[in-house]
């Protein structure tokens, strides 16, 4: 009996000791993750939620800060967020479910299912749409050019009418990768038409309910009440304001979910309860261009390395919502980070969480390769020597480099600039971006070139130029009313204080700055650069706008 009692006590102590060790390990993780989210752990600020999946279960979940600042409602792991473009992987998944059932083919022409998509003379497949290689202009840029604010109520019908009015593509399908939200709106509409259900109904019945994602829905009605939802905010410098979102369109965006529910989705990639391993494999496979090259994009996701580990991820940003889901399939690990604060960087936060759990699986060499390089000190004179305007001919855009507050800055347009920190005499690291982006300056004759590399990819070269100095009389030749049939809208160009000004009934006025002959630049994200076209008599006939995800959109000059 005594020996038996000793054995029982020994067993109890052993079990107790194991539990204590596990508890200590868990507490250590908790403390380190809490440290990552210190900046959000304030009831008077917008917040964040995080969940970590390891080996098929949630091993950590927590909320920080405020989900609703007007009513002091805290963020919890059960708080519902709009997760923006993280929605896209669900849209591809829905298409592949129907393909597996033989109801459509991933290589179908989109016009087979949505005949009102214009015939551009080139076949656009569902695969092209899912890989951002369709050439279709982006819906948000088009809407903004047409005079919409992104906090307007924007419905599926609005987007579909805009698509139906397009006359041109950015490029031939499959030739390039350019991110296009339009393609995913069309994919969601394809699911609806083939299944006979709304996209929200189909995904609820076929994905969310089977996975137990009880707080998840595609939000296709801007007036719908959603329990436990968060609202988004931005900082004005003098306090916070609401960042309003009234979307009523789905596919490219508008998934409402929690970090808990999204964890169930992440687990489905490892052990499919919905869909098949073949669907998962297809979604994770890198897409190819017509020339056989890959570009880091899969289908509704992006594939790359983080500190030597394979990462499959997507981020999202609408209004003040910022979201990120990262999966590390070889480690059976995933992390989701949501925030309702426009200045949040959930990708960086998620990867710091990944460091906590997976750091010991990265070799020293891999960690050094991924580390941000040491910065050096350059004089104001040295950094100022790189200031100027730079033109990229292939991308048809201008960038400005200028020195401000002891820092060199890379300026893309209104409220869109990034600081550059020197890592050698001519090379700079860009801060506050989710990629490894370096900017190098080189002399080319009497001018400089600016070479941008992203994640050690192909260099993007821009040449320094001096913006053309038009006289007032010359600028007056560009004035008039310019109308777009594709957008059903017009801009009026006028002279004001010796400057060429663009006006629109729904937008604030903005100036057009001369770059080169007949080429101007605007400081609006949606307007970009303007190339004027002329008649045989050399008079202005119209202009074409290029703004990143929209190229060469024609506005014709109306007769006086």
CSV table of N, CA and C in Angstrom, one decimal, residues 18-135:
chain,number,residue,atom,x,y,z
A,18,UNK,N,4.5,18.6,-15.6
A,18,UNK,CA,4.3,18.8,-17.1
A,18,UNK,C,3.3,20.0,-17.3
A,19,UNK,N,2.2,20.0,-16.5
A,19,UNK,CA,1.3,21.1,-16.7
A,19,UNK,C,1.9,22.5,-16.4
A,20,UNK,N,2.7,22.5,-15.4
A,20,UNK,CA,3.4,23.8,-15.0
A,20,UNK,C,4.3,24.2,-16.1
A,21,UNK,N,5.1,23.3,-16.7
A,21,UNK,CA,6.0,23.6,-17.8
A,21,UNK,C,5.2,24.2,-19.0
A,22,UNK,N,4.1,23.4,-19.3
A,22,UNK,CA,3.2,23.9,-20.5
A,22,UNK,C,2.7,25.3,-20.2
A,23,UNK,N,2.2,25.5,-18.9
A,23,UNK,CA,1.6,26.8,-18.6
A,23,UNK,C,2.7,27.9,-18.7
A,24,UNK,N,3.9,27.6,-18.2
A,24,UNK,CA,4.9,28.6,-18.3
A,24,UNK,C,5.3,28.9,-19.7
A,25,UNK,N,5.3,27.9,-20.6
A,25,UNK,CA,5.6,28.1,-22.0
A,25,UNK,C,4.5,29.0,-22.6
A,26,UNK,N,3.2,28.7,-22.3
A,26,UNK,CA,2.1,29.4,-22.8
A,26,UNK,C,2.1,30.9,-22.3
A,27,UNK,N,2.4,31.1,-21.0
A,27,UNK,CA,2.6,32.4,-20.5
A,27,UNK,C,3.6,33.2,-21.2
A,28,UNK,N,4.8,32.5,-21.5
A,28,UNK,CA,5.8,33.2,-22.2
A,28,UNK,C,5.4,33.7,-23.6
A,29,UNK,N,4.6,32.8,-24.3
A,29,UNK,CA,4.1,33.2,-25.6
A,29,UNK,C,3.1,34.4,-25.4
A,30,UNK,N,2.2,34.3,-24.4
A,30,UNK,CA,1.3,35.4,-24.2
A,30,UNK,C,2.0,36.7,-24.0
A,31,UNK,N,3.0,36.7,-23.1
A,31,UNK,CA,3.7,37.9,-22.8
A,31,UNK,C,4.4,38.5,-24.1
A,32,UNK,N,5.0,37.7,-24.9
A,32,UNK,CA,5.7,38.1,-26.1
A,32,UNK,C,4.7,38.7,-27.1
A,33,UNK,N,3.5,38.0,-27.2
A,33,UNK,CA,2.5,38.5,-28.2
A,33,UNK,C,1.9,39.8,-27.7
A,34,UNK,N,1.6,39.9,-26.4
A,34,UNK,CA,1.1,41.1,-25.8
A,34,UNK,C,2.1,42.3,-26.1
A,35,UNK,N,3.4,42.0,-26.0
A,35,UNK,CA,4.4,43.0,-26.3
A,35,UNK,C,4.3,43.5,-27.7
A,36,UNK,N,4.0,42.6,-28.6
A,36,UNK,CA,3.8,43.0,-30.0
A,36,UNK,C,2.7,44.0,-30.2
A,37,UNK,N,1.6,43.8,-29.5
A,37,UNK,CA,0.4,44.6,-29.6
A,37,UNK,C,0.2,45.6,-28.6
A,38,UNK,N,1.3,46.0,-27.9
A,38,UNK,CA,1.2,47.1,-26.9
A,38,UNK,C,0.6,48.3,-27.4
A,39,UNK,N,0.9,48.7,-28.6
A,39,UNK,CA,0.4,50.0,-29.2
A,39,UNK,C,-1.1,50.0,-29.4
A,40,UNK,N,-1.8,48.8,-29.3
A,40,UNK,CA,-3.2,48.7,-29.5
A,40,UNK,C,-4.0,48.4,-28.2
A,41,UNK,N,-3.3,48.2,-27.1
A,41,UNK,CA,-3.9,47.8,-25.9
A,41,UNK,C,-4.3,49.0,-25.1
A,42,UNK,N,-5.3,49.7,-25.7
A,42,UNK,CA,-5.8,51.0,-25.1
A,42,UNK,C,-7.3,51.1,-25.4
A,43,UNK,N,-8.1,51.2,-24.4
A,43,UNK,CA,-9.5,51.2,-24.7
A,43,UNK,C,-10.0,52.5,-25.4
A,44,UNK,N,-9.1,53.5,-25.4
A,44,UNK,CA,-9.4,54.8,-26.0
A,44,UNK,C,-8.9,54.9,-27.5
A,45,UNK,N,-8.4,53.8,-28.0
A,45,UNK,CA,-7.9,53.8,-29.4
A,45,UNK,C,-8.5,52.6,-30.2
A,46,UNK,N,-8.4,52.7,-31.5
A,46,UNK,CA,-8.8,51.6,-32.3
A,46,UNK,C,-8.0,50.4,-31.9
A,47,UNK,N,-8.4,49.2,-32.3
A,47,UNK,CA,-7.8,48.0,-31.7
A,47,UNK,C,-7.3,47.0,-32.8
A,48,UNK,N,-7.1,45.8,-32.3
A,48,UNK,CA,-6.6,44.7,-33.2
A,48,UNK,C,-7.0,43.4,-32.5
A,49,UNK,N,-7.1,42.4,-33.4
A,49,UNK,CA,-7.4,41.0,-32.9
A,49,UNK,C,-6.4,40.1,-33.6
A,50,UNK,N,-6.0,39.0,-32.8
A,50,UNK,CA,-5.0,38.1,-33.4
A,50,UNK,C,-5.4,36.7,-33.0
A,51,UNK,N,-5.2,35.7,-33.9
A,51,UNK,CA,-5.4,34.3,-33.6
A,51,UNK,C,-4.3,33.5,-34.2
A,52,UNK,N,-3.8,32.5,-33.5
A,52,UNK,CA,-2.7,31.7,-34.0
A,52,UNK,C,-3.1,30.2,-34.0
A,53,UNK,N,-2.9,29.6,-35.2
A,53,UNK,CA,-3.2,28.2,-35.4
A,53,UNK,C,-1.9,27.4,-35.5
A,54,UNK,N,-1.9,26.3,-34.7
A,54,UNK,CA,-0.7,25.4,-34.8
A,54,UNK,C,-1.2,24.0,-34.7
A,55,UNK,N,-0.8,23.2,-35.7
A,55,UNK,CA,-1.2,21.7,-35.7
A,55,UNK,C,-2.7,21.5,-35.5
A,56,UNK,N,-3.4,22.3,-36.2
A,56,UNK,CA,-4.9,22.1,-36.3
A,56,UNK,C,-5.7,22.6,-35.2
A,57,UNK,N,-5.1,23.5,-34.3
A,57,UNK,CA,-5.9,24.0,-33.2
A,57,UNK,C,-5.5,25.5,-33.0
A,58,UNK,N,-6.4,26.3,-32.4
A,58,UNK,CA,-6.1,27.6,-32.0
A,58,UNK,C,-5.3,27.6,-30.7
A,59,UNK,N,-4.1,28.1,-30.8
A,59,UNK,CA,-3.2,28.0,-29.6
A,59,UNK,C,-3.1,29.4,-28.9
A,60,UNK,N,-3.6,30.4,-29.6
A,60,UNK,CA,-3.6,31.8,-29.0
A,60,UNK,C,-4.6,32.6,-29.7
A,61,UNK,N,-5.4,33.4,-28.9
A,61,UNK,CA,-6.3,34.4,-29.5
A,61,UNK,C,-6.6,35.5,-28.5
A,62,UNK,N,-6.7,36.7,-29.0
A,62,UNK,CA,-6.8,37.8,-28.1
A,62,UNK,C,-7.2,39.1,-28.8
A,63,UNK,N,-7.9,40.0,-28.2
A,63,UNK,CA,-8.3,41.3,-28.7
A,63,UNK,C,-7.7,42.4,-27.9
A,64,UNK,N,-7.4,43.5,-28.6
A,64,UNK,CA,-6.8,44.7,-27.9
A,64,UNK,C,-7.6,45.9,-28.4
A,65,UNK,N,-7.7,46.9,-27.5
A,65,UNK,CA,-8.3,48.2,-27.9
A,65,UNK,C,-9.8,48.2,-28.1
A,66,UNK,N,-10.2,49.2,-28.9
A,66,UNK,CA,-11.7,49.4,-29.0
A,66,UNK,C,-12.2,49.0,-30.4
A,67,UNK,N,-13.3,48.3,-30.4
A,67,UNK,CA,-14.0,47.9,-31.6
A,67,UNK,C,-15.0,49.0,-32.0
A,68,UNK,N,-15.5,49.8,-31.0
A,68,UNK,CA,-16.4,50.9,-31.3
A,68,UNK,C,-16.1,52.0,-30.3
A,69,UNK,N,-15.5,53.1,-30.8
A,69,UNK,CA,-15.0,54.1,-29.9
A,69,UNK,C,-16.1,55.0,-29.3
A,70,UNK,N,-17.3,55.0,-30.0
A,70,UNK,CA,-18.4,55.7,-29.5
A,70,UNK,C,-19.1,55.1,-28.3
A,71,UNK,N,-19.0,53.8,-28.2
A,71,UNK,CA,-19.7,53.1,-27.1
A,71,UNK,C,-18.7,52.3,-26.2
A,72,UNK,N,-17.4,52.5,-26.4
A,72,UNK,CA,-16.4,51.9,-25.6
A,72,UNK,C,-16.5,50.3,-25.6
A,73,UNK,N,-16.7,49.8,-26.7
A,73,UNK,CA,-16.9,48.3,-26.9
A,73,UNK,C,-15.5,47.7,-27.2
A,74,UNK,N,-15.0,46.8,-26.4
A,74,UNK,CA,-13.6,46.3,-26.7
A,74,UNK,C,-13.5,45.3,-27.8
A,75,UNK,N,-12.4,45.2,-28.4
A,75,UNK,CA,-12.1,44.1,-29.4
A,75,UNK,C,-11.9,42.8,-28.6
A,76,UNK,N,-12.5,41.8,-29.1
A,76,UNK,CA,-12.3,40.4,-28.6
A,76,UNK,C,-12.0,39.5,-29.8
A,77,UNK,N,-11.6,38.3,-29.6
A,77,UNK,CA,-11.4,37.4,-30.7
A,77,UNK,C,-12.7,37.1,-31.4
A,78,UNK,N,-13.8,37.4,-30.8
A,78,UNK,CA,-15.1,37.2,-31.5
A,78,UNK,C,-15.7,38.5,-32.2
A,79,UNK,N,-14.9,39.5,-32.2
A,79,UNK,CA,-15.3,40.8,-32.9
A,79,UNK,C,-15.3,40.6,-34.4
A,80,UNK,N,-16.3,41.0,-35.0
A,80,UNK,CA,-16.4,40.9,-36.5
A,80,UNK,C,-15.7,42.1,-37.2
A,81,UNK,N,-14.9,41.8,-38.1
A,81,UNK,CA,-14.2,42.8,-38.9
A,81,UNK,C,-14.5,42.6,-40.4
A,82,UNK,N,-14.5,43.7,-41.1
A,82,UNK,CA,-14.5,43.6,-42.6
A,82,UNK,C,-13.0,43.4,-43.0
A,83,UNK,N,-12.8,42.3,-43.7
A,83,UNK,CA,-11.4,41.9,-43.9
A,83,UNK,C,-10.9,42.2,-45.4
A,84,UNK,N,-11.7,43.0,-46.1
A,84,UNK,CA,-11.2,43.5,-47.4
A,84,UNK,C,-10.7,42.4,-48.3
A,85,UNK,N,-9.5,42.6,-48.9
A,85,UNK,CA,-9.1,41.7,-50.0
A,85,UNK,C,-8.7,40.3,-49.5
A,86,UNK,N,-8.6,40.0,-48.2
A,86,UNK,CA,-8.5,38.6,-47.8
A,86,UNK,C,-9.7,37.8,-48.2
A,87,UNK,N,-10.8,38.5,-48.6
A,87,UNK,CA,-12.0,37.8,-49.1
A,87,UNK,C,-11.7,37.1,-50.4
A,88,UNK,N,-10.7,37.5,-51.1
A,88,UNK,CA,-10.6,36.9,-52.5
A,88,UNK,C,-10.3,35.4,-52.5
A,89,UNK,N,-9.7,34.9,-51.5
A,89,UNK,CA,-9.4,33.4,-51.6
A,89,UNK,C,-10.7,32.6,-51.4
A,90,UNK,N,-11.7,33.2,-50.8
A,90,UNK,CA,-13.0,32.5,-50.7
A,90,UNK,C,-13.7,32.5,-52.0
A,91,UNK,N,-13.5,33.6,-52.8
A,91,UNK,CA,-14.1,33.7,-54.1
A,91,UNK,C,-13.6,32.6,-55.0
A,92,UNK,N,-12.2,32.5,-55.0
A,92,UNK,CA,-11.6,31.5,-55.9
A,92,UNK,C,-12.1,30.1,-55.4
A,93,UNK,N,-12.1,29.9,-54.1
A,93,UNK,CA,-12.5,28.6,-53.6
A,93,UNK,C,-13.9,28.2,-54.1
A,94,UNK,N,-14.8,29.2,-54.1
A,94,UNK,CA,-16.2,28.9,-54.5
A,94,UNK,C,-16.2,28.5,-56.0
A,95,UNK,N,-15.4,29.2,-56.8
A,95,UNK,CA,-15.4,28.9,-58.2
A,95,UNK,C,-14.9,27.5,-58.4
A,96,UNK,N,-13.8,27.1,-57.6
A,96,UNK,CA,-13.2,25.7,-57.8
A,96,UNK,C,-14.2,24.6,-57.3
A,97,UNK,N,-15.0,25.0,-56.3
A,97,UNK,CA,-16.0,24.0,-55.9
A,97,UNK,C,-17.0,23.7,-57.0
A,98,UNK,N,-17.4,24.7,-57.7
A,98,UNK,CA,-18.3,24.5,-58.9
A,98,UNK,C,-17.6,23.8,-60.0
A,99,UNK,N,-16.3,24.1,-60.2
A,99,UNK,CA,-15.6,23.4,-61.2
A,99,UNK,C,-15.4,21.9,-60.9
A,100,UNK,N,-15.2,21.6,-59.7
A,100,UNK,CA,-15.0,20.2,-59.3
A,100,UNK,C,-16.3,19.4,-59.5
A,101,UNK,N,-17.5,20.1,-59.4
A,101,UNK,CA,-18.8,19.5,-59.6
A,101,UNK,C,-19.1,19.5,-61.1
A,102,UNK,N,-18.2,20.0,-62.0
A,102,UNK,CA,-18.5,20.0,-63.4
A,102,UNK,C,-19.5,21.0,-63.9
A,103,UNK,N,-19.8,22.0,-63.0
A,103,UNK,CA,-20.7,23.1,-63.4
A,103,UNK,C,-20.1,24.2,-64.2
A,104,UNK,N,-18.8,24.3,-64.2
A,104,UNK,CA,-18.0,25.2,-64.9
A,104,UNK,C,-16.6,24.7,-65.1
A,105,UNK,N,-15.8,25.4,-65.9
A,105,UNK,CA,-14.4,25.1,-66.0
A,105,UNK,C,-13.6,26.3,-65.7
A,106,UNK,N,-12.5,26.1,-65.0
A,106,UNK,CA,-11.6,27.2,-64.6
A,106,UNK,C,-11.1,28.0,-65.8
A,107,UNK,N,-11.1,27.4,-67.0
A,107,UNK,CA,-10.6,28.0,-68.2
A,107,UNK,C,-11.7,28.5,-69.1
A,108,UNK,N,-12.9,28.5,-68.5
A,108,UNK,CA,-14.1,29.1,-69.3
A,108,UNK,C,-13.8,30.6,-69.6
A,109,UNK,N,-14.3,31.0,-70.8
A,109,UNK,CA,-14.4,32.4,-71.1
A,109,UNK,C,-15.4,33.0,-70.2
A,110,UNK,N,-15.0,34.2,-69.6
A,110,UNK,CA,-16.0,34.8,-68.6
A,110,UNK,C,-17.3,35.2,-69.4
A,111,UNK,N,-17.2,35.4,-70.7
A,111,UNK,CA,-18.4,35.8,-71.4
A,111,UNK,C,-19.4,34.7,-71.5
A,112,UNK,N,-19.0,33.4,-71.3
A,112,UNK,CA,-19.9,32.3,-71.3
A,112,UNK,C,-20.9,32.4,-70.2
A,113,UNK,N,-20.4,33.0,-69.1
A,113,UNK,CA,-21.3,33.1,-67.9
A,113,UNK,C,-21.8,34.5,-67.7
A,114,UNK,N,-21.1,35.5,-68.1
A,114,UNK,CA,-21.5,36.9,-68.0
A,114,UNK,C,-21.4,37.6,-69.4
A,115,UNK,N,-22.3,37.4,-70.2
A,115,UNK,CA,-22.2,37.9,-71.6
A,115,UNK,C,-22.1,39.4,-71.7
A,116,UNK,N,-22.5,40.1,-70.7
A,116,UNK,CA,-22.4,41.6,-70.8
A,116,UNK,C,-21.0,42.1,-70.6
A,117,UNK,N,-20.1,41.3,-70.3
A,117,UNK,CA,-18.7,41.7,-70.3
A,117,UNK,C,-18.3,41.9,-71.8
A,118,UNK,N,-17.7,43.0,-72.1
A,118,UNK,CA,-17.5,43.4,-73.5
A,118,UNK,C,-16.5,42.3,-74.2
A,119,UNK,N,-16.7,42.2,-75.5
A,119,UNK,CA,-15.8,41.4,-76.3
A,119,UNK,C,-14.6,42.3,-76.7
A,120,UNK,N,-13.5,42.0,-76.0
A,120,UNK,CA,-12.3,42.8,-76.3
A,120,UNK,C,-11.5,42.2,-77.4
A,121,UNK,N,-12.0,41.2,-78.0
A,121,UNK,CA,-11.2,40.5,-79.1
A,121,UNK,C,-10.2,39.5,-78.5
A,122,UNK,N,-10.2,39.4,-77.2
A,122,UNK,CA,-9.3,38.4,-76.6
A,122,UNK,C,-10.1,37.7,-75.5
A,123,UNK,N,-9.8,36.4,-75.4
A,123,UNK,CA,-10.5,35.6,-74.4
A,123,UNK,C,-10.0,35.8,-73.0
A,124,UNK,N,-10.9,36.2,-72.1
A,124,UNK,CA,-10.5,36.3,-70.7
A,124,UNK,C,-11.2,35.2,-69.9
A,125,UNK,N,-10.3,34.3,-69.3
A,125,UNK,CA,-10.8,33.2,-68.6
A,125,UNK,C,-11.0,33.4,-67.1
A,126,UNK,N,-11.8,32.5,-66.5
A,126,UNK,CA,-11.9,32.6,-65.0
A,126,UNK,C,-10.6,32.5,-64.4
A,127,UNK,N,-9.7,31.7,-64.9
A,127,UNK,CA,-8.3,31.6,-64.4
A,127,UNK,C,-7.6,32.9,-64.4
A,128,UNK,N,-7.7,33.7,-65.5
A,128,UNK,CA,-7.1,35.0,-65.6
A,128,UNK,C,-7.6,35.9,-64.5
A,129,UNK,N,-8.9,35.9,-64.3
A,129,UNK,CA,-9.5,36.7,-63.3
A,129,UNK,C,-9.0,36.4,-61.9
A,130,UNK,N,-8.8,35.1,-61.6
A,130,UNK,CA,-8.4,34.7,-60.3
A,130,UNK,C,-6.9,35.0,-60.0
A,131,UNK,N,-6.1,35.2,-61.1
A,131,UNK,CA,-4.7,35.4,-61.0
A,131,UNK,C,-4.3,36.9,-61.2
A,132,UNK,N,-5.3,37.8,-61.4
A,132,UNK,CA,-5.0,39.2,-61.7
A,132,UNK,C,-4.2,39.3,-63.0
A,133,UNK,N,-4.5,38.5,-64.0
A,133,UNK,CA,-3.8,38.6,-65.3
A,133,UNK,C,-4.8,38.8,-66.4
A,134,UNK,N,-6.0,39.3,-66.1
A,134,UNK,CA,-7.0,39.5,-67.1
A,134,UNK,C,-6.8,40.7,-68.0
A,135,UNK,N,-6.2,41.7,-67.5
A,135,UNK,CA,-6.0,43.0,-68.2
A,135,UNK,C,-7.2,43.9,-67.9
